Coordinates of C-alpha atoms in Angstrom, one line a residue:
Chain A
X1 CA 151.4 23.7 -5.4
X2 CA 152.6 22.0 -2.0
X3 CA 151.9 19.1 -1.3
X4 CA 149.7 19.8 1.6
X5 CA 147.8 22.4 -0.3
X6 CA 146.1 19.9 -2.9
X7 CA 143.2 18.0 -2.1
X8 CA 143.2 15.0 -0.3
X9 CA 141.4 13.3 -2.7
X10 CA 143.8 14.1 -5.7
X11 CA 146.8 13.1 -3.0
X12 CA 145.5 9.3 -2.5
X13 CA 144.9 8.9 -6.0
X14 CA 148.3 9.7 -6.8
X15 CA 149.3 7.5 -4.1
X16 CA 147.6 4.5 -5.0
X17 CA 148.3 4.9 -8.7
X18 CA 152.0 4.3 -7.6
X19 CA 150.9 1.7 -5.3
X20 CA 149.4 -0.1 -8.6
X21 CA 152.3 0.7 -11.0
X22 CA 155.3 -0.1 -8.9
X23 CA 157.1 -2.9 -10.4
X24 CA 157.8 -4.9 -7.0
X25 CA 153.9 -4.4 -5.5
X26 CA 151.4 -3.8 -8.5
X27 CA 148.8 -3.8 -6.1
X28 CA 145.7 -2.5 -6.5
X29 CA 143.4 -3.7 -3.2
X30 CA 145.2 -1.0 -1.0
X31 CA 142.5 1.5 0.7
X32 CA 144.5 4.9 1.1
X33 CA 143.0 7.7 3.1
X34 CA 145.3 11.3 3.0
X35 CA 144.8 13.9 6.0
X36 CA 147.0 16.6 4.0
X37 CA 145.6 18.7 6.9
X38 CA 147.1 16.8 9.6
X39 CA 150.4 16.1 7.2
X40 CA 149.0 12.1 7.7
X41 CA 148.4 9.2 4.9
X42 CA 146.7 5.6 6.2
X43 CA 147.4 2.6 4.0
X44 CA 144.7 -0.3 4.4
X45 CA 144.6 -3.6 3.0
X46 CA 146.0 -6.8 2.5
X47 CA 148.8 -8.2 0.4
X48 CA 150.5 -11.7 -0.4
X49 CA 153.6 -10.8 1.5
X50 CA 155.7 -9.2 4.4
X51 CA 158.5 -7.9 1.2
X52 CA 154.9 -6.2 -0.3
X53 CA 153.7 -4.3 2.6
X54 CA 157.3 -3.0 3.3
X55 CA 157.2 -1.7 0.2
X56 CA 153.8 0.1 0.1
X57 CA 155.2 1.9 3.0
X58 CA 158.0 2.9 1.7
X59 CA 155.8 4.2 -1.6
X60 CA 153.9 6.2 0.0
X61 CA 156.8 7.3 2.0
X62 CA 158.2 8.4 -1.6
X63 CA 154.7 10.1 -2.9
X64 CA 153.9 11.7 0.4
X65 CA 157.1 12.8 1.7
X66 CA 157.0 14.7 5.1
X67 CA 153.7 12.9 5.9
X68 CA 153.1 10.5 9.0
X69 CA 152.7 7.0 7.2
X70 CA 150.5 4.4 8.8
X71 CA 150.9 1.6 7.4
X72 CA 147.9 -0.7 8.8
X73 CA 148.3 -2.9 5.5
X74 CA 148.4 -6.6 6.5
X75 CA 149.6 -9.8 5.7
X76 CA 147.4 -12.5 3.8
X77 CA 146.5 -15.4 5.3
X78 CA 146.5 -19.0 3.5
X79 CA 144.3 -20.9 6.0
X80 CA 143.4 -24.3 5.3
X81 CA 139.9 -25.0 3.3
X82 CA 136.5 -26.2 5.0
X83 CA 134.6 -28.1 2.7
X84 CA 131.2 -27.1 0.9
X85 CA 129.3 -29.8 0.3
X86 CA 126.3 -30.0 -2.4
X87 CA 124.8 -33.1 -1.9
Chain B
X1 CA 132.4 -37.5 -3.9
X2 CA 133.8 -35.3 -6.5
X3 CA 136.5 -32.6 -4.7
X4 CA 137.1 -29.1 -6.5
X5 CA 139.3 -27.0 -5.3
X6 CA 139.8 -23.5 -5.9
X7 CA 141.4 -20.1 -5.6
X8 CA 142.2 -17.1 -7.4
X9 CA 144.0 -14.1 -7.3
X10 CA 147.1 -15.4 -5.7
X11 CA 149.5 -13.0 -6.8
X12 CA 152.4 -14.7 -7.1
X13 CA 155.9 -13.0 -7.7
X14 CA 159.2 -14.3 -6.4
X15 CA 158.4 -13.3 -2.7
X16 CA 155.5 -15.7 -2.2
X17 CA 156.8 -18.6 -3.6
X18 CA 157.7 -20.7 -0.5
X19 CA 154.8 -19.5 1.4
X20 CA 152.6 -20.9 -1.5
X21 CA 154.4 -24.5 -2.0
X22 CA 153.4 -24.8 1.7
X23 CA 150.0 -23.5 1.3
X24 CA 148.9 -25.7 -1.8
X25 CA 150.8 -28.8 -0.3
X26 CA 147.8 -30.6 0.9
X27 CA 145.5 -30.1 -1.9
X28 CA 146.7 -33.2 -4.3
X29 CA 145.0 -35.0 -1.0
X30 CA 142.5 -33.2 -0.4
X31 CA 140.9 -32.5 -3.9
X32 CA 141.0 -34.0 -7.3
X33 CA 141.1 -31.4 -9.0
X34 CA 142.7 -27.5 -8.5
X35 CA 141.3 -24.3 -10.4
X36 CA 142.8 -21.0 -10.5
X37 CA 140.4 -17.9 -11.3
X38 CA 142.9 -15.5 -12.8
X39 CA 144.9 -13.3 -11.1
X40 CA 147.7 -16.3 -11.0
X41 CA 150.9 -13.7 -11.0
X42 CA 151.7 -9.9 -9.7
X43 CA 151.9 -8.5 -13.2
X44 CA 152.7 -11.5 -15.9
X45 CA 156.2 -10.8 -16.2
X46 CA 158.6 -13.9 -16.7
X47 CA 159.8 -13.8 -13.7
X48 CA 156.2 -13.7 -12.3
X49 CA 155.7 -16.8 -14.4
X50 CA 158.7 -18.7 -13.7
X51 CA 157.8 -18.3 -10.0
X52 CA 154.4 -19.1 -10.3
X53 CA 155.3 -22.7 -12.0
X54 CA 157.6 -23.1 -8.7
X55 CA 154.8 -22.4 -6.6
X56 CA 152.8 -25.2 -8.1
X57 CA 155.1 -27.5 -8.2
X58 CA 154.0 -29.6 -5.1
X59 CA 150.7 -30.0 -6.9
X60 CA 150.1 -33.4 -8.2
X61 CA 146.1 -33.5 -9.4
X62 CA 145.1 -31.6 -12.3
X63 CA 145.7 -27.6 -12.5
X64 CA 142.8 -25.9 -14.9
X65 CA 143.5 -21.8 -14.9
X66 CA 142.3 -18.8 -16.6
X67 CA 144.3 -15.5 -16.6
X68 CA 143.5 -12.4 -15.1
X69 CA 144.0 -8.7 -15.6
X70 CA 147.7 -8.8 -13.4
X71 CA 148.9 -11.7 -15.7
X72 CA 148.0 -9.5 -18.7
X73 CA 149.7 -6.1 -17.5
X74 CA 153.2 -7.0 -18.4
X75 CA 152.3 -8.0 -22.0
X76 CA 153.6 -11.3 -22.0
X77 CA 150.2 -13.6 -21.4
X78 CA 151.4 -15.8 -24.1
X79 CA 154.6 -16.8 -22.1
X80 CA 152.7 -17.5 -19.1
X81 CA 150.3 -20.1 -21.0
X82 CA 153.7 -21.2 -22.3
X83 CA 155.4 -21.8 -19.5
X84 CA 152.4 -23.3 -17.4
X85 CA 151.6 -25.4 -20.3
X86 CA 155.3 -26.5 -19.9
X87 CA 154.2 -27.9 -16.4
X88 CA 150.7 -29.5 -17.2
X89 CA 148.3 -26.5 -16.6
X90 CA 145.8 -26.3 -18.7
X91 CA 144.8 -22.4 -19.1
X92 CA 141.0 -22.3 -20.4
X93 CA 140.1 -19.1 -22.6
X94 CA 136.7 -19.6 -24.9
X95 CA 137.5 -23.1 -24.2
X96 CA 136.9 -26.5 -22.1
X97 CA 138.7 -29.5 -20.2
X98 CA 136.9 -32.8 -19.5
X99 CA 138.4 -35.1 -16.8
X100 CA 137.0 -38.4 -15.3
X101 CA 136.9 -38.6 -11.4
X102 CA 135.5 -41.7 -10.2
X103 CA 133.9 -42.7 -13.0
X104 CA 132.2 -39.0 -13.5
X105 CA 132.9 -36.8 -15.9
X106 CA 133.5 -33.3 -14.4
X107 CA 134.1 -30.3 -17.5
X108 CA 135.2 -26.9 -17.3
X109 CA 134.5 -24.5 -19.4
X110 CA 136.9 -21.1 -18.9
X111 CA 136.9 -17.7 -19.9
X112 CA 139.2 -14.4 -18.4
X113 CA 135.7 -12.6 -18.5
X114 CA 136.0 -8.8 -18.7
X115 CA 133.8 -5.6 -17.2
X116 CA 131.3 -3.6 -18.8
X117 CA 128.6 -3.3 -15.8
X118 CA 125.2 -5.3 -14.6
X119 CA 122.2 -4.9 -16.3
X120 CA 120.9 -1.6 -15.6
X121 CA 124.1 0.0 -15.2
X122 CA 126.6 -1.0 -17.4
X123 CA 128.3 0.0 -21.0
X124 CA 127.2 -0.4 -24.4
X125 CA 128.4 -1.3 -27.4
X126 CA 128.0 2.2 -28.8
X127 CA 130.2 5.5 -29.0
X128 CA 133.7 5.8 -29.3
X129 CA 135.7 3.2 -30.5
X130 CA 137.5 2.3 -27.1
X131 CA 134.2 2.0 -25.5
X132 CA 133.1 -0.5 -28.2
X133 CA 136.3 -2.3 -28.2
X134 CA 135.7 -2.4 -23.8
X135 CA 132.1 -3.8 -24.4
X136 CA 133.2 -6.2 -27.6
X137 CA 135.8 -8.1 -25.8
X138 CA 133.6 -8.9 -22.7
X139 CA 130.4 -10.0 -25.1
X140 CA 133.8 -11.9 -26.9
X141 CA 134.7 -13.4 -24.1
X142 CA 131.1 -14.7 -22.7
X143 CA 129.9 -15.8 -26.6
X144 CA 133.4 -17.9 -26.4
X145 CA 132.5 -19.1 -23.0
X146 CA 128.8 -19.9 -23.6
X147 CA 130.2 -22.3 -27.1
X148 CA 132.1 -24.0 -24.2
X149 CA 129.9 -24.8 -21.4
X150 CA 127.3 -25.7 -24.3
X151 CA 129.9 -28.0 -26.0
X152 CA 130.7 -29.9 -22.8
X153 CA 129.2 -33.4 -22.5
X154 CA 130.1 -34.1 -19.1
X155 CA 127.6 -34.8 -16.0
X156 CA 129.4 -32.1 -14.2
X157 CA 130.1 -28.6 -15.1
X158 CA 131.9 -25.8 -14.0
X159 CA 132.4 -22.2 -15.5
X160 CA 136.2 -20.7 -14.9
X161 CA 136.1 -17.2 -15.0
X162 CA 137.9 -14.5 -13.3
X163 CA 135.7 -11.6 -13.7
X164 CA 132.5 -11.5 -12.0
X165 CA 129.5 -12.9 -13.7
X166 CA 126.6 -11.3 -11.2
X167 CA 126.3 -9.0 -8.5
X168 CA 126.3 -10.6 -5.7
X169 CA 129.8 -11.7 -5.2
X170 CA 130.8 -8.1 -5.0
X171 CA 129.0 -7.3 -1.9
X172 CA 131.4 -5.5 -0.1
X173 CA 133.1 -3.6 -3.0
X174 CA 132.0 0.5 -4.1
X175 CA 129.2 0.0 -5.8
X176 CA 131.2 2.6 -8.6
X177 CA 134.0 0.0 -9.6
X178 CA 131.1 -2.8 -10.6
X179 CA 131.7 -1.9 -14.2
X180 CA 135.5 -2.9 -13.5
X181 CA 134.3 -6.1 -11.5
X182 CA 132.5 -8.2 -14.1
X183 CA 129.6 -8.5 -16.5
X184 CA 126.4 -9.2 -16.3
X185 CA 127.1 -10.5 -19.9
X186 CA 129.4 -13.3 -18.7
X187 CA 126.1 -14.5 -16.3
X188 CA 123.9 -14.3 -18.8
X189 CA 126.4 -16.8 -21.2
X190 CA 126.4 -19.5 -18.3
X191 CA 122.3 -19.2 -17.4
X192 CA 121.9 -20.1 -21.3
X193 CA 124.6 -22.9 -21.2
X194 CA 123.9 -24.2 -18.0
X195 CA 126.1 -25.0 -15.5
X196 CA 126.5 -26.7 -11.8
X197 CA 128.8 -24.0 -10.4
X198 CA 130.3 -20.7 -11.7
X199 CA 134.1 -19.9 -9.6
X200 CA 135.4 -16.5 -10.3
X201 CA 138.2 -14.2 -8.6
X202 CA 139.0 -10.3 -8.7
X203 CA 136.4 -9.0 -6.4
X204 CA 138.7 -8.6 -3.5
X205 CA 136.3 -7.1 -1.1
X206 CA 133.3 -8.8 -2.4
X207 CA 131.5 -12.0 -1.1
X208 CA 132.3 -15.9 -1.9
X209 CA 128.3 -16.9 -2.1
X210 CA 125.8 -15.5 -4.8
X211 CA 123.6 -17.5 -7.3
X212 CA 123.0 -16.1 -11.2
X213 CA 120.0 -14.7 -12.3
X214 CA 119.3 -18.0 -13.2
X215 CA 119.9 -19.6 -10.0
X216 CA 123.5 -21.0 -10.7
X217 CA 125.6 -21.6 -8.0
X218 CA 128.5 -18.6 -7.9
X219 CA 131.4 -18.8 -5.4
X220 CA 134.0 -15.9 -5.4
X221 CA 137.3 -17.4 -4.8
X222 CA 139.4 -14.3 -4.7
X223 CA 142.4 -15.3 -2.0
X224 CA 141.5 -12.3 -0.2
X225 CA 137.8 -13.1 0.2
X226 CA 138.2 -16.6 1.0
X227 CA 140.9 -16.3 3.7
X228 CA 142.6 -19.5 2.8
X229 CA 145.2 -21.2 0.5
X230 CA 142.2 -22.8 -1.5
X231 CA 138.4 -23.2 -0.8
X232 CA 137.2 -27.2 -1.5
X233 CA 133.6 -27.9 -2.8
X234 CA 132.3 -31.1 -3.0
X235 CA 129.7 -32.9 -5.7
X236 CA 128.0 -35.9 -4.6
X237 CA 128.0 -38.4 -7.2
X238 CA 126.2 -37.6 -10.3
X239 CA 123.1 -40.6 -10.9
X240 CA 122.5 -39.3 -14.6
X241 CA 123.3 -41.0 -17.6
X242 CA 125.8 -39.6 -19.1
X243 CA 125.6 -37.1 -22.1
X244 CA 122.8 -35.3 -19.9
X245 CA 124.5 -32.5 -18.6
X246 CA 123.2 -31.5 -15.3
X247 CA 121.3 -28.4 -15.4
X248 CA 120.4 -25.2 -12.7
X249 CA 121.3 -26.0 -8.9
X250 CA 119.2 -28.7 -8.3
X251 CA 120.2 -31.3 -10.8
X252 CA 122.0 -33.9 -9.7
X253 CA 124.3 -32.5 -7.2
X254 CA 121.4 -31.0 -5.0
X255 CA 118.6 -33.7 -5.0

């Protein structure tokens, strides 16, 4: 079966089982959303690094080839802490 | 003023090493102590490790961690206790770690935790043997956490864990992958032991503020939730003798 023929649902799983098992990412916080319908794949979420959202493009560049990839994944912020206080 | 600081979920692989040392630079200042809820490396390899043991580095107050599910994936968890052991870290599994901080003694009792579901909607010990096995090693994990806390002698104590103990840190996650999130098991181990504050990770899309059934004080710590290199909560000082442990949110650090 194409590619564009199975359902959407089956096609971001797939996706974000690879997004999970590949050895430079394992990342498993990545919302994916597949239009097979309008050829297009959205990536959401946010990783530890710039290297790490690269490559979650280019896996589901890989999974979904011929697709328009939007890769609206972000980069993780390490902001400094405000204290709680319990007194 | 007793200063905790904590984070989990951090992730750490070769690529966010720098961008760590930076991050957790300040915190020997600003805390006295740092705890990591799980999640410490991208998949536990040794690589993961060796970079993880880079990242802390800068850190010169005590590091207490647990593991979590990534640093379990690549099959070499014992390495990773190894190697953080190597640099000082004590990693907490059905066990506890007292240390004195201005005269106080703060303990933390630590546990991975595991799923299996909130009461009402969660798995039971009961089928097949892989569901038994799922259920077992969460009720495993919480009895070895609940001999912990209980064994702790301290005026101050905090449970480690990196699954979710209630429900209410994972506001904000599908209401589906609860099971995957936490226990209710784990909660139910710290409202019988007691305890001043209960830190876990995982939840990635859940919230930092909850309470137990029991009215323990749960913050979710999970880098992604908190937004920051490391959240900082502060205990006033303790005015108990000591050998009474401070019980529910109102003892001692809440007047």
């Amino acid at each position: 079966m194409a590619l564009a023929d199975q359902p959407d649902a089956y096609l971001a799983e797939q996706l974000r089982v690879a997004l999970a098992l590949d050895p430079q990412l394992h990342e498993l916080g990545i919302h994916v959303t597949v239009a097979a319908a309008r050829r297009r794949a959205v990536l959401v979420g946010v990783v530890p690094t710039r290297e790490r959202r690269e490559r979650a493009g280019e896996i589901a560049r890989r999974v979904l080839p011929e697709f328009e990839i939007q890769n609206d994944v972000t980069v993780q912020q390490l902001a400094p802490p405000e204290p709680e206080t319990f007194a | 003023m007793i200063r905790v600081a904590a984070v989990g979920d951090l992730h750490i692989g070769a690529d966010a090493v720098s961008q760590w040392q930076a991050a957790l630079e300040p915190v020997s200042a600003a805390a006295d102590l740092l705890l990591l809820a799980g999640d410490l490396t991208r998949s536990g390899t040794p690589e993961d490790g060796e970079a993880l043991v880079a990242a802390l580095e800068p850190v010169a107050i005590p590091i207490v961690a647990v593991l979590g599910n990534h640093d379990f994936h690549a099959d070499h968890a014992e390495r990773l206790v190894e190697l953080l052991g190597e640099i000082g870290v004590t990693v907490l599994e059905g066990s506890a770690r007292t240390f004195e901080v201005g005269g106080v003694r703060v303990g933390v009792a630590g546990s991975k935790g595991f799923g299996g579901g909130f009461a009402g909607a969660c798995g039971s010990d009961f089928g097949e043997p892989e569901m038994k096995a799922f259920i077992r090693h969460t009720q495993r994990l919480a009895d070895g956490l609940e001999a912990a806390l209980a064994g702790l002698r301290s005026e101050l104590r905090i449970a480690l864990l990196h699954y979710s103990p209630v429900e209410a840190t994972l506001a904000g996650e599908r209401l589906e992958i609860y099971p995957f999130l936490g226990s209710y098991l784990l909660g139910e181990a710290v409202d019988r032991a007691g305890a001043d504050l209960v830190l876990h990770g995982h939840a990635h899309a859940g919230s930092e503020r909850g309470t137990t059934p029991g009215g323990i004080r749960v913050r979710n710590v999970a880098q992604p939730v908190i937004k920051r290199a490391f959240n900082l909560y502060c205990f006033a000082p303790h005015a108990g003798p000591h050998g009474d442990p401070v019980r529910g949110p109102n003892g001692g650090c809440n007047p």
